[in-house]
Amino acid sequence: MTNGRHILVFPEPADVARKAAELFCDIGRGAVVNRRCFNVCLAGGSTPKAAYTLLAEEYGNSLFWELVNVFFGDERNVPPDHADSNYRMAREAFLDRLPFATGRIHRIPAELGAEKAAQDYEAVLRRELGEKEARFDLVLLGIGNDGHTASLFPYTKLLHIDDNPCAAEYVESVHSERISLTFPILNSARHIVVLATGEGKTEILKTVFSSAEDVERYPVQGLKPADGQVTWLIDKAAAGRLFESGIGLDVITAEDPGGKTALEREN
């Protein structure tokens, strides 16, 4: 996991959320200028939720929201109003609070059942992004304590799908059906931003960055965009053991929590 990877360490989870919101807007503005639309894929989880809330509350004038096309990286097999729905979380945190254009929010229709939802969402992705050059401008992701990302869990068949952008599977480790985007479309993204905060992520981060590649065991190691970049935004608590590993870290200090990321310095 070395090509196109940058690890940014921030003092607190709030700093991670703010930098995620800033990158969201920076990448979005660039996409709008260059391609007249911004295709973004959202993640579930508490840290992305904090970033979404900031976007709604403080960045409402930072982007042409009517030119944003919203997609989702994964979904649980639940209706859109269910407490576990990633769509519901994103809708309540910021989708309902900003002027997105009608028809530009594309949720995974999990209420149809996992297999049908995956089939329908594949059709949406191909229709909206194109058959051959399907690319997100930005994909937001997290990492689970087992090394999963989106709903790509260890030792599951979804890790090996190379012909469909979206698929479904019953995941024994979480006792539920999941619908997830697959590596081919995730790795076609121009930018992938992975968020991780809290001491609970310390061991898995140390493992995935210092271990030999084993995507079966640690799916997040499969994030290797062919023509893009992976930026990790993590807080000091999550970074814990990385400081002793010799892994190159770009540390953003408490005095400069808005410090530029490697991505911004290169552009």
PDB file of C-alpha atoms in Angstrom:
ATOM      1  CA  MET A   1       0.000   0.000   0.000  1.00  0.00           C
ATOM      2  CA  THR A   2       2.536   2.585  -1.083  1.00  0.00           C
ATOM      3  CA  ASN A   3       1.574   3.928  -4.495  1.00  0.00           C
ATOM      4  CA  GLY A   4      -0.442   7.133  -4.359  1.00  0.00           C
ATOM      5  CA  ARG A   5      -0.975   6.911  -0.598  1.00  0.00           C
ATOM      6  CA  HIS A   6      -0.798   9.800   1.846  1.00  0.00           C
ATOM      7  CA  ILE A   7      -1.437   9.523   5.582  1.00  0.00           C
ATOM      8  CA  LEU A   8      -2.503  12.693   7.393  1.00  0.00           C
ATOM      9  CA  VAL A   9      -2.640  12.678  11.194  1.00  0.00           C
ATOM     10  CA  PHE A  10      -4.757  15.274  13.007  1.00  0.00           C
ATOM     11  CA  PRO A  11      -5.027  16.093  16.713  1.00  0.00           C
ATOM     12  CA  GLU A  12      -8.723  15.287  17.187  1.00  0.00           C
ATOM     13  CA  PRO A  13     -11.645  13.586  15.409  1.00  0.00           C
ATOM     14  CA  ALA A  14     -13.205  17.009  14.804  1.00  0.00           C
ATOM     15  CA  ASP A  15     -10.102  18.015  12.834  1.00  0.00           C
ATOM     16  CA  VAL A  16     -10.435  14.891  10.688  1.00  0.00           C
ATOM     17  CA  ALA A  17     -14.075  15.706   9.963  1.00  0.00           C
ATOM     18  CA  ARG A  18     -13.216  19.286   9.037  1.00  0.00           C
ATOM     19  CA  LYS A  19     -10.429  18.277   6.676  1.00  0.00           C
ATOM     20  CA  ALA A  20     -12.782  15.745   5.068  1.00  0.00           C
ATOM     21  CA  ALA A  21     -15.348  18.508   4.520  1.00  0.00           C
ATOM     22  CA  GLU A  22     -12.678  20.793   3.074  1.00  0.00           C
ATOM     23  CA  LEU A  23     -11.433  18.122   0.687  1.00  0.00           C
ATOM     24  CA  PHE A  24     -15.010  17.335  -0.315  1.00  0.00           C
ATOM     25  CA  CYS A  25     -15.490  20.955  -1.389  1.00  0.00           C
ATOM     26  CA  ASP A  26     -12.020  21.371  -2.930  1.00  0.00           C
ATOM     27  CA  ILE A  27     -12.304  18.232  -5.055  1.00  0.00           C
ATOM     28  CA  GLY A  28     -15.920  19.081  -5.860  1.00  0.00           C
ATOM     29  CA  ARG A  29     -15.058  22.548  -7.138  1.00  0.00           C
ATOM     30  CA  GLY A  30     -12.312  21.128  -9.331  1.00  0.00           C
ATOM     31  CA  ALA A  31     -14.677  18.535 -10.772  1.00  0.00           C
ATOM     32  CA  VAL A  32     -17.323  21.150 -11.533  1.00  0.00           C
ATOM     33  CA  VAL A  33     -14.787  23.373 -13.291  1.00  0.00           C
ATOM     34  CA  ASN A  34     -13.336  20.517 -15.343  1.00  0.00           C
ATOM     35  CA  ARG A  35     -16.368  18.314 -15.982  1.00  0.00           C
ATOM     36  CA  ARG A  36     -19.428  20.383 -15.045  1.00  0.00           C
ATOM     37  CA  CYS A  37     -20.465  17.880 -12.370  1.00  0.00           C
ATOM     38  CA  PHE A  38     -19.104  16.291  -9.196  1.00  0.00           C
ATOM     39  CA  ASN A  39     -19.630  12.544  -8.749  1.00  0.00           C
ATOM     40  CA  VAL A  40     -19.143  11.630  -5.097  1.00  0.00           C
ATOM     41  CA  CYS A  41     -19.604   8.313  -3.322  1.00  0.00           C
ATOM     42  CA  LEU A  42     -20.537   8.513   0.364  1.00  0.00           C
ATOM     43  CA  ALA A  43     -19.653   6.303   3.313  1.00  0.00           C
ATOM     44  CA  GLY A  44     -21.580   5.465   6.454  1.00  0.00           C
ATOM     45  CA  GLY A  45     -20.198   5.783   9.965  1.00  0.00           C
ATOM     46  CA  SER A  46     -19.793   8.351  12.717  1.00  0.00           C
ATOM     47  CA  THR A  47     -16.728  10.149  11.325  1.00  0.00           C
ATOM     48  CA  PRO A  48     -18.259  10.689   7.859  1.00  0.00           C
ATOM     49  CA  LYS A  49     -21.451  11.818   9.602  1.00  0.00           C
ATOM     50  CA  ALA A  50     -19.492  14.523  11.428  1.00  0.00           C
ATOM     51  CA  ALA A  51     -18.074  15.701   8.105  1.00  0.00           C
ATOM     52  CA  TYR A  52     -21.519  15.724   6.490  1.00  0.00           C
ATOM     53  CA  THR A  53     -22.921  17.769   9.352  1.00  0.00           C
ATOM     54  CA  LEU A  54     -20.129  20.315   8.923  1.00  0.00           C
ATOM     55  CA  LEU A  55     -20.849  20.525   5.203  1.00  0.00           C
ATOM     56  CA  ALA A  56     -24.476  21.371   5.908  1.00  0.00           C
ATOM     57  CA  GLU A  57     -23.769  23.817   8.697  1.00  0.00           C
ATOM     58  CA  GLU A  58     -20.662  25.652   7.488  1.00  0.00           C
ATOM     59  CA  TYR A  59     -20.004  24.934   3.804  1.00  0.00           C
ATOM     60  CA  GLY A  60     -23.349  25.654   2.215  1.00  0.00           C
ATOM     61  CA  ASN A  61     -21.860  28.357  -0.022  1.00  0.00           C
ATOM     62  CA  SER A  62     -18.731  26.409  -0.943  1.00  0.00           C
ATOM     63  CA  LEU A  63     -20.056  24.326  -3.821  1.00  0.00           C
ATOM     64  CA  PHE A  64     -22.647  24.337  -6.594  1.00  0.00           C
ATOM     65  CA  TRP A  65     -24.707  21.623  -4.893  1.00  0.00           C
ATOM     66  CA  GLU A  66     -27.088  21.361  -7.840  1.00  0.00           C
ATOM     67  CA  LEU A  67     -24.175  19.924  -9.867  1.00  0.00           C
ATOM     68  CA  VAL A  68     -23.330  17.219  -7.322  1.00  0.00           C
ATOM     69  CA  ASN A  69     -24.262  13.600  -8.097  1.00  0.00           C
ATOM     70  CA  VAL A  70     -24.433  11.559  -4.886  1.00  0.00           C
ATOM     71  CA  PHE A  71     -23.892   7.801  -4.719  1.00  0.00           C
ATOM     72  CA  PHE A  72     -23.311   5.342  -1.879  1.00  0.00           C
ATOM     73  CA  GLY A  73     -20.488   2.881  -1.360  1.00  0.00           C
ATOM     74  CA  ASP A  74     -22.550   0.300   0.488  1.00  0.00           C
ATOM     75  CA  GLU A  75     -25.791  -0.336   2.304  1.00  0.00           C
ATOM     76  CA  ARG A  76     -27.278  -2.701   4.791  1.00  0.00           C
ATOM     77  CA  ASN A  77     -30.285  -4.719   3.679  1.00  0.00           C
ATOM     78  CA  VAL A  78     -32.754  -2.361   5.363  1.00  0.00           C
ATOM     79  CA  PRO A  79     -35.389   0.152   4.213  1.00  0.00           C
ATOM     80  CA  PRO A  80     -34.285   3.783   3.646  1.00  0.00           C
ATOM     81  CA  ASP A  81     -35.958   4.993   6.855  1.00  0.00           C
ATOM     82  CA  HIS A  82     -34.302   2.341   9.041  1.00  0.00           C
ATOM     83  CA  ALA A  83     -31.945   3.477  11.798  1.00  0.00           C
ATOM     84  CA  ASP A  84     -29.131   1.374  10.275  1.00  0.00           C
ATOM     85  CA  SER A  85     -29.489   2.850   6.793  1.00  0.00           C
ATOM     86  CA  ASN A  86     -26.440   4.724   5.488  1.00  0.00           C
ATOM     87  CA  TYR A  87     -28.777   6.690   3.244  1.00  0.00           C
ATOM     88  CA  ARG A  88     -30.915   7.797   6.175  1.00  0.00           C
ATOM     89  CA  MET A  89     -27.842   8.960   8.086  1.00  0.00           C
ATOM     90  CA  ALA A  90     -26.560  10.986   5.132  1.00  0.00           C
ATOM     91  CA  ARG A  91     -30.009  12.377   4.367  1.00  0.00           C
ATOM     92  CA  GLU A  92     -30.541  13.612   7.901  1.00  0.00           C
ATOM     93  CA  ALA A  93     -26.980  14.901   8.317  1.00  0.00           C
ATOM     94  CA  PHE A  94     -26.811  16.949   5.121  1.00  0.00           C
ATOM     95  CA  LEU A  95     -28.653  15.774   2.005  1.00  0.00           C
ATOM     96  CA  ASP A  96     -31.941  17.284   3.182  1.00  0.00           C
ATOM     97  CA  ARG A  97     -30.176  20.431   4.334  1.00  0.00           C
ATOM     98  CA  LEU A  98     -28.487  21.537   1.111  1.00  0.00           C
ATOM     99  CA  PRO A  99     -29.906  22.402  -2.336  1.00  0.00           C
ATOM    100  CA  PHE A 100     -29.149  19.192  -4.222  1.00  0.00           C
ATOM    101  CA  ALA A 101     -30.922  18.939  -7.569  1.00  0.00           C
ATOM    102  CA  THR A 102     -33.855  16.570  -7.963  1.00  0.00           C
ATOM    103  CA  GLY A 103     -32.731  13.238  -9.341  1.00  0.00           C
ATOM    104  CA  ARG A 104     -29.051  13.607  -8.431  1.00  0.00           C
ATOM    105  CA  ILE A 105     -29.136  11.606  -5.196  1.00  0.00           C
ATOM    106  CA  HIS A 106     -28.832   7.917  -6.025  1.00  0.00           C
ATOM    107  CA  ARG A 107     -29.420   5.677  -3.039  1.00  0.00           C
ATOM    108  CA  ILE A 108     -29.110   1.898  -3.003  1.00  0.00           C
ATOM    109  CA  PRO A 109     -32.716   0.541  -3.010  1.00  0.00           C
ATOM    110  CA  ALA A 110     -32.126  -2.058  -0.306  1.00  0.00           C
ATOM    111  CA  GLU A 111     -35.828  -2.458   0.386  1.00  0.00           C
ATOM    112  CA  LEU A 112     -36.000  -4.485  -2.852  1.00  0.00           C
ATOM    113  CA  GLY A 113     -33.835  -7.196  -1.308  1.00  0.00           C
ATOM    114  CA  ALA A 114     -30.070  -7.368  -1.494  1.00  0.00           C
ATOM    115  CA  GLU A 115     -29.660  -9.122  -4.861  1.00  0.00           C
ATOM    116  CA  LYS A 116     -32.255  -7.020  -6.673  1.00  0.00           C
ATOM    117  CA  ALA A 117     -30.899  -3.841  -5.073  1.00  0.00           C
ATOM    118  CA  ALA A 118     -27.400  -4.658  -6.311  1.00  0.00           C
ATOM    119  CA  GLN A 119     -28.680  -5.332  -9.829  1.00  0.00           C
ATOM    120  CA  ASP A 120     -30.688  -2.121  -9.921  1.00  0.00           C
ATOM    121  CA  TYR A 121     -27.810  -0.077  -8.533  1.00  0.00           C
ATOM    122  CA  GLU A 122     -25.429  -1.507 -11.104  1.00  0.00           C
ATOM    123  CA  ALA A 123     -27.821  -0.218 -13.779  1.00  0.00           C
ATOM    124  CA  VAL A 124     -27.884   3.214 -12.107  1.00  0.00           C
ATOM    125  CA  LEU A 125     -24.089   3.374 -11.973  1.00  0.00           C
ATOM    126  CA  ARG A 126     -23.737   2.407 -15.628  1.00  0.00           C
ATOM    127  CA  ARG A 127     -26.426   4.881 -16.669  1.00  0.00           C
ATOM    128  CA  GLU A 128     -25.107   7.813 -14.641  1.00  0.00           C
ATOM    129  CA  LEU A 129     -21.354   7.262 -14.900  1.00  0.00           C
ATOM    130  CA  GLY A 130     -21.065   5.539 -18.256  1.00  0.00           C
ATOM    131  CA  GLU A 131     -20.357   2.000 -19.349  1.00  0.00           C
ATOM    132  CA  LYS A 132     -16.619   2.258 -20.032  1.00  0.00           C
ATOM    133  CA  GLU A 133     -15.222   5.309 -18.254  1.00  0.00           C
ATOM    134  CA  ALA A 134     -17.179   5.092 -14.998  1.00  0.00           C
ATOM    135  CA  ARG A 135     -15.261   7.176 -12.452  1.00  0.00           C
ATOM    136  CA  PHE A 136     -16.085   8.866  -9.203  1.00  0.00           C
ATOM    137  CA  ASP A 137     -14.345  12.139  -8.518  1.00  0.00           C
ATOM    138  CA  LEU A 138     -14.300  11.299  -4.815  1.00  0.00           C
ATOM    139  CA  VAL A 139     -14.975   8.166  -2.798  1.00  0.00           C
ATOM    140  CA  LEU A 140     -15.276   8.468   0.977  1.00  0.00           C
ATOM    141  CA  LEU A 141     -14.613   5.284   2.933  1.00  0.00           C
ATOM    142  CA  GLY A 142     -13.918   4.015   6.425  1.00  0.00           C
ATOM    143  CA  ILE A 143     -12.101   1.009   7.834  1.00  0.00           C
ATOM    144  CA  GLY A 144     -13.520  -1.616  10.177  1.00  0.00           C
ATOM    145  CA  ASN A 145     -11.586  -3.235  12.985  1.00  0.00           C
ATOM    146  CA  ASP A 146     -11.323  -6.358  10.809  1.00  0.00           C
ATOM    147  CA  GLY A 147      -9.892  -4.414   7.870  1.00  0.00           C
ATOM    148  CA  HIS A 148     -13.088  -4.223   5.823  1.00  0.00           C
ATOM    149  CA  THR A 149     -14.034  -1.147   3.841  1.00  0.00           C
ATOM    150  CA  ALA A 150     -17.431  -0.332   2.335  1.00  0.00           C
ATOM    151  CA  SER A 151     -19.050  -3.777   2.745  1.00  0.00           C
ATOM    152  CA  LEU A 152     -16.043  -5.639   1.404  1.00  0.00           C
ATOM    153  CA  PHE A 153     -15.395  -8.022   4.291  1.00  0.00           C
ATOM    154  CA  PRO A 154     -12.552 -10.513   4.779  1.00  0.00           C
ATOM    155  CA  TYR A 155     -12.831 -13.848   2.968  1.00  0.00           C
ATOM    156  CA  THR A 156     -15.978 -12.981   1.012  1.00  0.00           C
ATOM    157  CA  LYS A 157     -16.768 -13.442  -2.654  1.00  0.00           C
ATOM    158  CA  LEU A 158     -17.232  -9.705  -3.173  1.00  0.00           C
ATOM    159  CA  LEU A 159     -13.451  -9.306  -3.005  1.00  0.00           C
ATOM    160  CA  HIS A 160     -13.076 -11.212  -6.272  1.00  0.00           C
ATOM    161  CA  ILE A 161     -15.731  -9.584  -8.439  1.00  0.00           C
ATOM    162  CA  ASP A 162     -14.135  -7.883 -11.415  1.00  0.00           C
ATOM    163  CA  ASP A 163     -17.028  -7.468 -13.834  1.00  0.00           C
ATOM    164  CA  ASN A 164     -19.785  -5.790 -11.803  1.00  0.00           C
ATOM    165  CA  PRO A 165     -19.536  -2.434 -10.025  1.00  0.00           C
ATOM    166  CA  CYS A 166     -22.056  -3.477  -7.358  1.00  0.00           C
ATOM    167  CA  ALA A 167     -22.914  -6.829  -5.779  1.00  0.00           C
ATOM    168  CA  ALA A 168     -24.574  -8.365  -2.722  1.00  0.00           C
ATOM    169  CA  GLU A 169     -23.605 -11.067  -0.274  1.00  0.00           C
ATOM    170  CA  TYR A 170     -24.624 -12.474   3.078  1.00  0.00           C
ATOM    171  CA  VAL A 171     -21.722 -11.699   5.413  1.00  0.00           C
ATOM    172  CA  GLU A 172     -21.484 -14.283   8.147  1.00  0.00           C
ATOM    173  CA  SER A 173     -19.269 -12.188  10.421  1.00  0.00           C
ATOM    174  CA  VAL A 174     -21.952  -9.500  10.774  1.00  0.00           C
ATOM    175  CA  HIS A 175     -24.944 -11.829  10.268  1.00  0.00           C
ATOM    176  CA  SER A 176     -26.520  -9.698   7.575  1.00  0.00           C
ATOM    177  CA  GLU A 177     -26.800  -9.187   3.854  1.00  0.00           C
ATOM    178  CA  ARG A 178     -24.811  -6.290   2.470  1.00  0.00           C
ATOM    179  CA  ILE A 179     -24.828  -4.451  -0.846  1.00  0.00           C
ATOM    180  CA  SER A 180     -21.480  -2.978  -1.802  1.00  0.00           C
ATOM    181  CA  LEU A 181     -19.569  -1.369  -4.593  1.00  0.00           C
ATOM    182  CA  THR A 182     -16.662  -3.526  -5.698  1.00  0.00           C
ATOM    183  CA  PHE A 183     -12.960  -2.883  -6.176  1.00  0.00           C
ATOM    184  CA  PRO A 184     -13.063  -2.157  -9.932  1.00  0.00           C
ATOM    185  CA  ILE A 185     -15.270   0.920  -9.588  1.00  0.00           C
ATOM    186  CA  LEU A 186     -13.740   2.040  -6.284  1.00  0.00           C
ATOM    187  CA  ASN A 187     -10.244   1.850  -7.759  1.00  0.00           C
ATOM    188  CA  SER A 188     -11.272   3.816 -10.819  1.00  0.00           C
ATOM    189  CA  ALA A 189     -11.882   6.879  -8.619  1.00  0.00           C
ATOM    190  CA  ARG A 190      -9.800  10.005  -9.002  1.00  0.00           C
ATOM    191  CA  HIS A 191      -9.590  10.425  -5.238  1.00  0.00           C
ATOM    192  CA  ILE A 192     -10.264   8.025  -2.367  1.00  0.00           C
ATOM    193  CA  VAL A 193     -10.365   9.457   1.155  1.00  0.00           C
ATOM    194  CA  VAL A 194     -10.388   6.993   4.053  1.00  0.00           C
ATOM    195  CA  LEU A 195     -11.395   8.235   7.508  1.00  0.00           C
ATOM    196  CA  ALA A 196     -10.392   6.588  10.786  1.00  0.00           C
ATOM    197  CA  THR A 197     -10.605   7.931  14.328  1.00  0.00           C
ATOM    198  CA  GLY A 198     -10.276   6.612  17.865  1.00  0.00           C
ATOM    199  CA  GLU A 199      -8.040   4.183  19.729  1.00  0.00           C
ATOM    200  CA  GLY A 200     -10.137   1.284  18.451  1.00  0.00           C
ATOM    201  CA  LYS A 201      -8.520   1.680  15.012  1.00  0.00           C
ATOM    202  CA  THR A 202      -4.925   1.643  16.268  1.00  0.00           C
ATOM    203  CA  GLU A 203      -4.167  -2.062  15.818  1.00  0.00           C
ATOM    204  CA  ILE A 204      -5.830  -2.504  12.453  1.00  0.00           C
ATOM    205  CA  LEU A 205      -4.111   0.568  10.994  1.00  0.00           C
ATOM    206  CA  LYS A 206      -0.709  -0.646  12.175  1.00  0.00           C
ATOM    207  CA  THR A 207      -1.444  -4.061  10.683  1.00  0.00           C
ATOM    208  CA  VAL A 208      -2.682  -2.964   7.259  1.00  0.00           C
ATOM    209  CA  PHE A 209       0.161  -0.500   6.759  1.00  0.00           C
ATOM    210  CA  SER A 210       3.001  -2.701   7.995  1.00  0.00           C
ATOM    211  CA  SER A 211       1.910  -6.178   6.847  1.00  0.00           C
ATOM    212  CA  ALA A 212       2.512  -7.809   3.500  1.00  0.00           C
ATOM    213  CA  GLU A 213      -0.470  -7.379   1.200  1.00  0.00           C
ATOM    214  CA  ASP A 214      -3.254  -9.864   1.931  1.00  0.00           C
ATOM    215  CA  VAL A 215      -6.503  -8.483   0.557  1.00  0.00           C
ATOM    216  CA  GLU A 216      -8.407 -11.618   1.534  1.00  0.00           C
ATOM    217  CA  ARG A 217      -7.611 -10.952   5.176  1.00  0.00           C
ATOM    218  CA  TYR A 218      -7.496  -7.133   5.073  1.00  0.00           C
ATOM    219  CA  PRO A 219      -9.732  -5.919   2.236  1.00  0.00           C
ATOM    220  CA  VAL A 220      -8.817  -2.264   2.713  1.00  0.00           C
ATOM    221  CA  GLN A 221      -5.411  -3.143   1.260  1.00  0.00           C
ATOM    222  CA  GLY A 222      -7.224  -3.615  -2.050  1.00  0.00           C
ATOM    223  CA  LEU A 223      -7.699   0.146  -2.431  1.00  0.00           C
ATOM    224  CA  LYS A 224      -5.166   0.778  -5.172  1.00  0.00           C
ATOM    225  CA  PRO A 225      -6.521   3.237  -7.733  1.00  0.00           C
ATOM    226  CA  ALA A 226      -4.876   2.819 -11.124  1.00  0.00           C
ATOM    227  CA  ASP A 227      -4.934   6.550 -11.848  1.00  0.00           C
ATOM    228  CA  GLY A 228      -5.849   8.194  -8.572  1.00  0.00           C
ATOM    229  CA  GLN A 229      -4.810   8.735  -5.002  1.00  0.00           C
ATOM    230  CA  VAL A 230      -5.700   7.383  -1.565  1.00  0.00           C
ATOM    231  CA  THR A 231      -5.578   9.932   1.252  1.00  0.00           C
ATOM    232  CA  TRP A 232      -5.954   8.697   4.817  1.00  0.00           C
ATOM    233  CA  LEU A 233      -7.300  11.166   7.378  1.00  0.00           C
ATOM    234  CA  ILE A 234      -6.795   9.825  10.896  1.00  0.00           C
ATOM    235  CA  ASP A 235      -6.612  11.297  14.366  1.00  0.00           C
ATOM    236  CA  LYS A 236      -3.734  11.000  16.796  1.00  0.00           C
ATOM    237  CA  ALA A 237      -5.517   8.337  18.844  1.00  0.00           C
ATOM    238  CA  ALA A 238      -5.992   6.096  15.813  1.00  0.00           C
ATOM    239  CA  ALA A 239      -2.427   6.770  14.640  1.00  0.00           C
ATOM    240  CA  GLY A 240      -1.086   5.459  17.959  1.00  0.00           C
ATOM    241  CA  ARG A 241       1.211   2.644  16.905  1.00  0.00           C
ATOM    242  CA  LEU A 242       1.992   4.059  13.477  1.00  0.00           C
ATOM    243  CA  PHE A 243       4.491   6.425  15.068  1.00  0.00           C
ATOM    244  CA  GLU A 244       6.632   3.459  16.108  1.00  0.00           C
ATOM    245  CA  SER A 245       6.460   1.689  12.768  1.00  0.00           C
ATOM    246  CA  GLY A 246       8.587   3.878  10.547  1.00  0.00           C
ATOM    247  CA  ILE A 247       5.632   4.504   8.211  1.00  0.00           C
ATOM    248  CA  GLY A 248       5.750   7.949   6.633  1.00  0.00           C
ATOM    249  CA  LEU A 249       3.191  10.207   8.307  1.00  0.00           C
ATOM    250  CA  ASP A 250       2.193  13.754   7.486  1.00  0.00           C
ATOM    251  CA  VAL A 251       1.324  15.155  10.911  1.00  0.00           C
ATOM    252  CA  ILE A 252      -1.004  18.154  11.142  1.00  0.00           C
ATOM    253  CA  THR A 253      -0.408  19.901  14.451  1.00  0.00           C
ATOM    254  CA  ALA A 254      -2.866  21.403  16.884  1.00  0.00           C
ATOM    255  CA  GLU A 255      -1.433  24.802  15.984  1.00  0.00           C
ATOM    256  CA  ASP A 256      -2.167  24.217  12.300  1.00  0.00           C
ATOM    257  CA  PRO A 257      -5.173  21.850  12.146  1.00  0.00           C
ATOM    258  CA  GLY A 258      -6.031  23.175   8.693  1.00  0.00           C
ATOM    259  CA  GLY A 259      -2.590  22.355   7.327  1.00  0.00           C
ATOM    260  CA  LYS A 260      -2.431  21.415   3.669  1.00  0.00           C
ATOM    261  CA  THR A 261      -2.627  17.765   2.716  1.00  0.00           C
ATOM    262  CA  ALA A 262      -0.174  16.216   0.314  1.00  0.00           C
ATOM    263  CA  LEU A 263      -2.959  16.212  -2.265  1.00  0.00           C
ATOM    264  CA  GLU A 264      -3.366  19.974  -1.968  1.00  0.00           C
ATOM    265  CA  ARG A 265       0.371  20.618  -2.095  1.00  0.00           C
ATOM    266  CA  GLU A 266       0.688  18.657  -5.342  1.00  0.00           C
ATOM    267  CA  ASN A 267      -2.191  20.451  -7.088  1.00  0.00           C
TER     268      ASN A 267
END
